[in-house]
Amino acid sequence: MVDVRFGPAGRPINYSGNAKDACTYIKAEGLEAYEYQATYGVKISQASAADLKKNSEDEDVLVSMHAPYYINLSSNKDDVIDRSIQRLIQAAKASEWMGAYRTVFHPGFYTTYSSEEAMKKCKNAITEILDKLDTLDVKDFCFAPETTGKKSQLGNLDEIIEICSSFDHFQPTVDFAHLYARSGGKINTREDYAQIFQKLENELGIKFLHCHFTHIEYTNAGERRHHILSDENYGPPLIPFIEEIVECGWDITVICESPVIDQDALLMKDIYKKAIPK
């Protein structure tokens, strides 16, 4: 049976409780996934992470983590790479504690490098991360590098596929809003979405996906800001995305990053349920 889940990127907007209990609220809303946000640092304790894991298992809510924003594995400054390595090691440890099935992160920026040079720096840093995690006996983690929204960032779809195909413990996160912004708005039809799924299947051999979705505003440089899904002045379009999810038959977790994260996740789930053939 296909497992398609929807959930918020962070605590629901009207939820004021602790993150370790958020899955109860999320499940009561009718959602089935939760992306814990460690975007400004991994601050959760091992005890609270264990409580979150139990809460997610009790409620059957699939947990992922978004690692800190301050990560740049392709920096031209060694100290930046060193700090980025430490942040991802912390994120992997916390992901293991909380049972997060994906640890999402942004790979970095091209800075002064060509895309090939930036990729080499990134891969060298990842090798160091994996070696250190092995030494620390951290094993239950899966890094999920995310497609990035700015043209200055390492992380177009081909680059994310290359990273994931090069290492164990790696699977992609496809942010469809980022792809849309980075391409200048070229994702518009169900076929456009289908080509992305087909590329992932052909090159990574997968039929499951962790992804992000929202509407987005962009400039020539790429993403600018996120918008709610009811604002049709922005894309990528939601309906053909949902139609492709229904048709492709993949196991998919859709994390909503709109300004109303849980409300728009519920909107997507409702459209998905109505699109399923009776």
CSV table of C-alpha atoms in Angstrom, one decimal:
chain,number,residue,atom,x,y,z
A,1,MET,CA,0.0,0.0,0.0
A,2,VAL,CA,1.3,3.4,-0.9
A,3,ASP,CA,2.3,5.6,2.0
A,4,VAL,CA,1.8,9.3,1.3
A,5,ARG,CA,2.1,11.7,4.2
A,6,PHE,CA,1.7,15.4,4.7
A,7,GLY,CA,3.1,17.6,7.5
A,8,PRO,CA,4.5,20.9,8.6
A,9,ALA,CA,8.1,22.2,8.6
A,10,GLY,CA,8.2,23.0,12.3
A,11,ARG,CA,5.6,23.3,15.0
A,12,PRO,CA,2.1,24.1,13.8
A,13,ILE,CA,1.4,27.8,13.9
A,14,ASN,CA,-1.2,27.6,16.8
A,15,TYR,CA,0.8,25.0,18.8
A,16,SER,CA,2.5,26.5,21.9
A,17,GLY,CA,3.7,23.3,23.5
A,18,ASN,CA,7.0,21.6,23.5
A,19,ALA,CA,8.4,20.0,20.4
A,20,LYS,CA,8.6,16.6,22.1
A,21,ASP,CA,4.8,16.5,22.3
A,22,ALA,CA,4.1,18.1,18.9
A,23,CYS,CA,3.2,14.8,17.1
A,24,THR,CA,0.0,14.5,19.3
A,25,TYR,CA,-1.2,17.9,18.1
A,26,ILE,CA,-0.1,17.1,14.5
A,27,LYS,CA,-2.0,13.8,14.4
A,28,ALA,CA,-5.1,15.4,15.9
A,29,GLU,CA,-5.1,17.9,13.1
A,30,GLY,CA,-5.1,15.0,10.6
A,31,LEU,CA,-1.5,15.1,9.5
A,32,GLU,CA,1.1,12.3,9.5
A,33,ALA,CA,4.6,13.9,9.3
A,34,TYR,CA,6.7,16.5,11.2
A,35,GLU,CA,9.9,18.1,10.2
A,36,TYR,CA,11.7,19.2,13.4
A,37,GLN,CA,13.5,22.4,12.8
A,38,ALA,CA,17.1,22.7,14.1
A,39,THR,CA,17.7,25.5,11.7
A,40,TYR,CA,19.4,27.8,14.3
A,41,GLY,CA,21.3,25.1,16.0
A,42,VAL,CA,20.8,21.6,17.4
A,43,LYS,CA,19.6,22.4,20.9
A,44,ILE,CA,17.3,19.5,21.8
A,45,SER,CA,18.6,17.3,24.6
A,46,GLN,CA,18.9,13.6,24.3
A,47,ALA,CA,16.1,13.1,26.8
A,48,SER,CA,13.7,15.4,25.0
A,49,ALA,CA,14.6,13.8,21.7
A,50,ALA,CA,13.8,10.4,23.1
A,51,ASP,CA,10.4,11.7,24.2
A,52,LEU,CA,9.8,13.0,20.7
A,53,LYS,CA,10.7,9.6,19.3
A,54,LYS,CA,8.2,7.9,21.6
A,55,ASN,CA,5.5,10.5,20.8
A,56,SER,CA,6.0,10.0,17.1
A,57,GLU,CA,5.8,6.3,17.4
A,58,ASP,CA,2.7,6.4,19.5
A,59,GLU,CA,1.0,8.7,17.1
A,60,ASP,CA,2.4,7.2,13.9
A,61,VAL,CA,3.8,10.5,12.8
A,62,LEU,CA,6.9,10.3,10.6
A,63,VAL,CA,9.7,12.6,11.9
A,64,SER,CA,12.5,14.3,9.9
A,65,MET,CA,14.9,17.0,11.0
A,66,HIS,CA,16.1,20.1,9.2
A,67,ALA,CA,19.7,20.6,10.2
A,68,PRO,CA,21.0,24.2,10.9
A,69,TYR,CA,21.0,26.7,8.1
A,70,TYR,CA,24.6,27.7,8.8
A,71,ILE,CA,26.1,24.9,6.8
A,72,ASN,CA,28.4,25.4,3.9
A,73,LEU,CA,30.4,22.3,3.0
A,74,SER,CA,31.8,24.0,-0.1
A,75,SER,CA,33.1,27.2,1.5
A,76,ASN,CA,36.4,28.7,0.6
A,77,LYS,CA,37.1,29.1,4.3
A,78,ASP,CA,38.3,26.1,6.2
A,79,ASP,CA,36.9,27.3,9.5
A,80,VAL,CA,33.4,27.5,7.9
A,81,ILE,CA,33.7,23.9,6.7
A,82,ASP,CA,34.9,22.7,10.1
A,83,ARG,CA,31.9,24.3,11.8
A,84,SER,CA,29.6,22.9,9.2
A,85,ILE,CA,31.0,19.4,9.7
A,86,GLN,CA,30.4,19.7,13.5
A,87,ARG,CA,26.8,20.9,13.0
A,88,LEU,CA,26.0,18.0,10.8
A,89,ILE,CA,27.6,15.6,13.2
A,90,GLN,CA,25.4,17.1,16.0
A,91,ALA,CA,22.3,16.8,13.7
A,92,ALA,CA,23.0,13.2,12.9
A,93,LYS,CA,23.4,12.3,16.6
A,94,ALA,CA,20.1,14.1,17.5
A,95,SER,CA,18.4,12.5,14.5
A,96,GLU,CA,19.3,9.1,15.9
A,97,TRP,CA,18.0,10.1,19.3
A,98,MET,CA,14.7,11.2,18.0
A,99,GLY,CA,14.3,8.5,15.3
A,100,ALA,CA,14.3,11.0,12.5
A,101,TYR,CA,14.2,9.1,9.2
A,102,ARG,CA,15.8,12.0,7.3
A,103,THR,CA,18.3,14.8,8.2
A,104,VAL,CA,17.7,17.5,5.7
A,105,PHE,CA,20.4,20.1,5.0
A,106,HIS,CA,21.6,22.6,2.4
A,107,PRO,CA,25.0,21.6,1.0
A,108,GLY,CA,26.6,25.0,0.5
A,109,PHE,CA,27.5,27.8,-1.9
A,110,TYR,CA,29.7,28.0,-4.9
A,111,THR,CA,31.5,31.0,-3.4
A,112,THR,CA,34.7,31.5,-5.5
A,113,TYR,CA,34.6,28.0,-7.0
A,114,SER,CA,33.3,26.4,-10.1
A,115,SER,CA,30.4,24.0,-9.6
A,116,GLU,CA,32.9,21.1,-10.0
A,117,GLU,CA,35.3,22.5,-7.5
A,118,ALA,CA,32.5,23.2,-5.0
A,119,MET,CA,31.2,19.7,-5.4
A,120,LYS,CA,34.7,18.3,-4.7
A,121,LYS,CA,35.0,20.4,-1.5
A,122,CYS,CA,31.5,19.2,-0.4
A,123,LYS,CA,32.3,15.5,-1.0
A,124,ASN,CA,35.6,15.8,0.9
A,125,ALA,CA,33.7,17.3,3.9
A,126,ILE,CA,31.0,14.6,3.7
A,127,THR,CA,33.7,11.9,3.8
A,128,GLU,CA,35.1,13.4,6.9
A,129,ILE,CA,31.6,13.6,8.5
A,130,LEU,CA,30.9,9.9,7.8
A,131,ASP,CA,34.3,8.9,9.1
A,132,LYS,CA,33.7,10.8,12.4
A,133,LEU,CA,30.2,9.4,12.8
A,134,ASP,CA,31.5,5.9,12.4
A,135,THR,CA,34.1,6.6,15.1
A,136,LEU,CA,31.3,7.9,17.3
A,137,ASP,CA,29.3,4.8,16.6
A,138,VAL,CA,26.4,6.9,15.2
A,139,LYS,CA,24.7,4.6,12.7
A,140,ASP,CA,20.9,5.3,12.6
A,141,PHE,CA,20.8,8.4,10.4
A,142,CYS,CA,20.1,9.3,6.8
A,143,PHE,CA,21.3,12.6,5.4
A,144,ALA,CA,19.0,14.2,2.9
A,145,PRO,CA,20.6,17.1,1.0
A,146,GLU,CA,18.0,19.5,-0.3
A,147,THR,CA,17.7,21.1,-3.7
A,148,THR,CA,18.5,24.8,-3.2
A,149,GLY,CA,16.6,27.8,-4.4
A,150,LYS,CA,19.4,30.3,-5.2
A,151,LYS,CA,21.6,30.1,-8.2
A,152,SER,CA,24.6,30.8,-6.0
A,153,GLN,CA,24.0,27.7,-4.0
A,154,LEU,CA,25.4,24.2,-4.6
A,155,GLY,CA,22.3,22.0,-4.9
A,156,ASN,CA,20.5,21.9,-8.3
A,157,LEU,CA,18.8,18.6,-8.9
A,158,ASP,CA,21.8,17.0,-10.8
A,159,GLU,CA,24.1,18.0,-7.9
A,160,ILE,CA,21.9,16.5,-5.3
A,161,ILE,CA,21.6,13.3,-7.3
A,162,GLU,CA,25.4,13.2,-7.6
A,163,ILE,CA,25.9,13.6,-3.8
A,164,CYS,CA,23.3,10.9,-3.0
A,165,SER,CA,24.8,8.5,-5.5
A,166,SER,CA,28.2,8.9,-4.0
A,167,PHE,CA,27.6,8.0,-0.4
A,168,ASP,CA,25.8,5.6,1.9
A,169,HIS,CA,23.3,7.0,4.3
A,170,PHE,CA,22.2,9.6,1.7
A,171,GLN,CA,18.8,10.2,0.1
A,172,PRO,CA,17.5,13.3,-1.7
A,173,THR,CA,15.2,16.0,-0.5
A,174,VAL,CA,13.5,17.7,-3.4
A,175,ASP,CA,12.2,21.1,-2.7
A,176,PHE,CA,9.9,21.8,-5.6
A,177,ALA,CA,9.6,25.5,-4.8
A,178,HIS,CA,13.3,25.8,-4.9
A,179,LEU,CA,13.5,24.0,-8.3
A,180,TYR,CA,10.8,26.3,-9.6
A,181,ALA,CA,12.6,29.4,-8.4
A,182,ARG,CA,16.0,28.3,-9.6
A,183,SER,CA,14.6,27.4,-13.1
A,184,GLY,CA,12.8,30.7,-13.5
A,185,GLY,CA,9.3,29.2,-13.2
A,186,LYS,CA,9.7,26.3,-15.6
A,187,ILE,CA,7.7,23.7,-13.5
A,188,ASN,CA,4.1,24.1,-14.6
A,189,THR,CA,2.6,20.8,-15.8
A,190,ARG,CA,2.2,17.3,-14.5
A,191,GLU,CA,4.7,16.1,-17.1
A,192,ASP,CA,7.2,18.6,-15.6
A,193,TYR,CA,6.8,16.9,-12.2
A,194,ALA,CA,6.8,13.4,-13.8
A,195,GLN,CA,10.2,14.1,-15.4
A,196,ILE,CA,11.7,14.9,-12.0
A,197,PHE,CA,10.4,11.7,-10.5
A,198,GLN,CA,11.6,9.7,-13.5
A,199,LYS,CA,15.1,11.2,-13.3
A,200,LEU,CA,15.3,10.3,-9.6
A,201,GLU,CA,14.2,6.7,-10.4
A,202,ASN,CA,16.5,6.4,-13.3
A,203,GLU,CA,19.6,7.8,-11.6
A,204,LEU,CA,19.1,6.8,-7.9
A,205,GLY,CA,16.9,3.7,-8.3
A,206,ILE,CA,14.3,5.0,-5.8
A,207,LYS,CA,10.5,5.1,-5.7
A,208,PHE,CA,10.2,7.0,-2.4
A,209,LEU,CA,10.8,10.6,-1.8
A,210,HIS,CA,11.1,13.2,1.0
A,211,CYS,CA,10.1,16.6,-0.4
A,212,HIS,CA,9.1,20.1,0.4
A,213,PHE,CA,6.4,22.1,-1.2
A,214,THR,CA,5.0,25.7,-1.1
A,215,HIS,CA,4.5,28.6,-3.4
A,216,ILE,CA,7.5,30.9,-3.9
A,217,GLU,CA,8.5,34.3,-5.2
A,218,TYR,CA,11.7,34.5,-7.1
A,219,THR,CA,14.1,36.9,-8.9
A,220,ASN,CA,16.8,36.4,-11.4
A,221,ALA,CA,19.0,35.1,-8.6
A,222,GLY,CA,16.5,32.5,-7.5
A,223,GLU,CA,14.2,32.2,-4.5
A,224,ARG,CA,13.0,35.3,-2.6
A,225,ARG,CA,10.2,34.3,-0.2
A,226,HIS,CA,7.6,31.7,0.4
A,227,HIS,CA,3.8,32.3,-0.1
A,228,ILE,CA,0.7,30.6,1.0
A,229,LEU,CA,-0.8,28.0,-1.4
A,230,SER,CA,-4.1,29.9,-1.9
A,231,ASP,CA,-2.1,32.8,-3.5
A,232,GLU,CA,-2.2,31.8,-7.1
A,233,ASN,CA,0.1,34.6,-8.2
A,234,TYR,CA,3.0,32.3,-7.4
A,235,GLY,CA,4.0,28.8,-8.3
A,236,PRO,CA,4.9,26.0,-8.6
A,237,PRO,CA,1.3,24.9,-9.3
A,238,LEU,CA,-0.2,22.5,-6.7
A,239,ILE,CA,-2.8,20.5,-8.7
A,240,PRO,CA,-0.5,18.9,-11.2
A,241,PHE,CA,1.9,18.1,-8.4
A,242,ILE,CA,-0.9,16.3,-6.5
A,243,GLU,CA,-2.0,14.5,-9.7
A,244,GLU,CA,1.6,13.2,-10.2
A,245,ILE,CA,1.7,12.0,-6.6
A,246,VAL,CA,-1.5,10.0,-7.2
A,247,GLU,CA,-0.3,8.6,-10.5
A,248,CYS,CA,3.3,7.7,-9.8
A,249,GLY,CA,2.6,5.3,-6.9
A,250,TRP,CA,5.6,6.3,-4.8
A,251,ASP,CA,5.9,6.5,-1.1
A,252,ILE,CA,6.1,10.3,-0.5
A,253,THR,CA,6.4,12.6,2.5
A,254,VAL,CA,5.4,16.1,1.7
A,255,ILE,CA,6.6,18.8,4.1
A,256,CYS,CA,4.8,22.1,3.8
A,257,GLU,CA,7.0,25.3,4.1
A,258,SER,CA,4.4,27.9,3.5
A,259,PRO,CA,3.8,30.7,6.0
A,260,VAL,CA,0.8,28.6,7.3
A,261,ILE,CA,2.7,25.3,7.5
A,262,ASP,CA,0.1,23.0,9.0
A,263,GLN,CA,-3.0,24.6,7.4
A,264,ASP,CA,-1.5,24.4,3.9
A,265,ALA,CA,-0.3,20.8,4.7
A,266,LEU,CA,-4.0,20.0,5.4
A,267,LEU,CA,-5.0,21.7,2.2
A,268,MET,CA,-2.6,19.5,0.2
A,269,LYS,CA,-3.8,16.4,2.0
A,270,ASP,CA,-7.5,17.3,1.2
A,271,ILE,CA,-6.8,17.8,-2.5
A,272,TYR,CA,-4.8,14.6,-2.5
A,273,LYS,CA,-7.6,12.6,-1.0
A,274,LYS,CA,-10.1,14.0,-3.5
A,275,ALA,CA,-7.8,13.1,-6.4
A,276,ILE,CA,-7.4,9.4,-5.4
A,277,PRO,CA,-9.6,7.3,-7.8
A,278,LYS,CA,-12.6,5.8,-6.1
